[in-house]
XYZ file of C-alpha atoms in Angstrom:
110
model
C -0.045 0.144 0.021
C 1.615 3.466 -0.956
C 0.038 5.441 1.099
C 1.661 3.775 4.196
C 5.181 4.119 5.402
C 7.224 0.925 6.028
C 11.087 0.437 6.982
C 14.022 -2.308 5.740
C 16.692 -2.386 7.668
C 20.218 -3.439 5.989
C 22.591 -5.065 8.455
C 26.313 -3.723 8.698
C 28.237 -5.398 5.549
C 26.161 -5.769 3.151
C 28.057 -7.682 0.652
C 28.149 -6.122 -2.348
C 32.344 -5.309 -3.775
C 30.690 -2.419 -5.974
C 28.073 -1.252 -4.192
C 24.302 -2.139 -3.997
C 20.660 -0.863 -4.276
C 17.177 -0.539 -3.834
C 14.804 0.182 -6.632
C 10.933 0.848 -6.041
C 8.923 -0.714 -8.920
C 5.073 -0.575 -9.798
C 3.627 -3.742 -9.895
C 0.927 -3.260 -12.815
C 3.677 -1.564 -15.035
C 6.851 -3.988 -14.111
C 8.644 -0.553 -14.241
C 10.166 2.086 -12.222
C 7.499 3.829 -10.122
C 6.678 7.282 -11.278
C 6.535 9.612 -8.330
C 6.686 13.362 -8.400
C 9.695 14.202 -6.267
C 12.402 11.986 -7.087
C 13.020 10.998 -11.141
C 14.320 7.645 -9.860
C 12.674 5.599 -6.991
C 15.626 4.130 -5.385
C 18.769 4.042 -3.505
C 22.489 3.157 -4.247
C 25.612 2.894 -1.811
C 27.545 4.630 -4.509
C 25.667 8.021 -4.755
C 23.287 8.423 -2.730
C 24.493 9.913 1.464
C 22.956 7.867 4.096
C 22.251 8.045 7.489
C 23.974 4.416 9.093
C 23.084 3.523 12.486
C 25.501 3.277 15.016
C 25.871 -0.321 14.143
C 26.601 -0.199 10.737
C 23.350 -0.956 9.809
C 20.990 1.655 7.329
C 17.790 2.399 7.442
C 15.922 1.864 3.865
C 11.951 4.037 4.084
C 9.328 3.617 1.689
C 6.347 6.515 1.673
C 4.514 8.716 -0.057
C 6.562 11.047 2.433
C 9.872 11.572 3.874
C 10.376 10.832 7.322
C 12.149 13.937 8.782
C 15.568 13.488 9.189
C 16.356 10.465 6.595
C 15.412 12.427 3.458
C 18.172 10.522 2.063
C 17.242 7.482 3.474
C 13.637 7.454 1.433
C 11.938 6.219 -1.314
C 8.851 7.750 -2.655
C 5.670 5.469 -2.876
C 1.742 6.631 -3.931
C -1.695 6.538 -2.336
C -3.264 4.015 -4.591
C -0.521 2.473 -6.243
C 0.745 -0.825 -5.231
C 4.466 -1.729 -5.222
C 7.144 -3.757 -4.636
C 11.404 -3.807 -4.066
C 14.332 -5.312 -5.838
C 17.621 -5.041 -4.191
C 20.270 -5.383 -5.978
C 24.259 -6.601 -5.466
C 26.943 -5.078 -7.818
C 29.584 -7.244 -7.256
C 28.294 -9.491 -5.104
C 30.274 -11.127 -2.649
C 30.568 -14.815 -0.240
C 27.816 -13.655 2.340
C 25.687 -13.034 -0.210
C 25.894 -16.589 -1.808
C 25.878 -18.465 1.108
C 23.281 -16.711 2.654
C 25.427 -15.483 6.110
C 23.691 -11.634 5.041
C 19.873 -11.398 4.448
C 18.392 -8.058 4.822
C 15.823 -7.061 7.665
C 11.870 -7.445 6.497
C 9.997 -4.827 5.560
C 8.079 -3.344 8.331
C 5.035 -1.200 8.411
C 6.178 1.835 10.221
C 2.832 3.057 12.819
């Protein structure tokens, strides 16, 4: 539900040699969401100046409005539009293949 706000936590040490990205897609068109405030509904670790948690993990938010203080960790969604997210690893490392690193679950923010 694009009207609600969600969060996913990526634990420290995302297993990507080059960089990683998260992209929001429209469930009907299977193309990137078309949003008014973001030309590309995505975040990548190479370009974004993300706010990391003290333990080295990073929280990424999805919702129609950016949570205050986490604008750079936000991907916009649209009310009345369903979406899904893909995580990509560029230069995936061993913890990706042996599944010792896993992203958190996508959680609804209340």
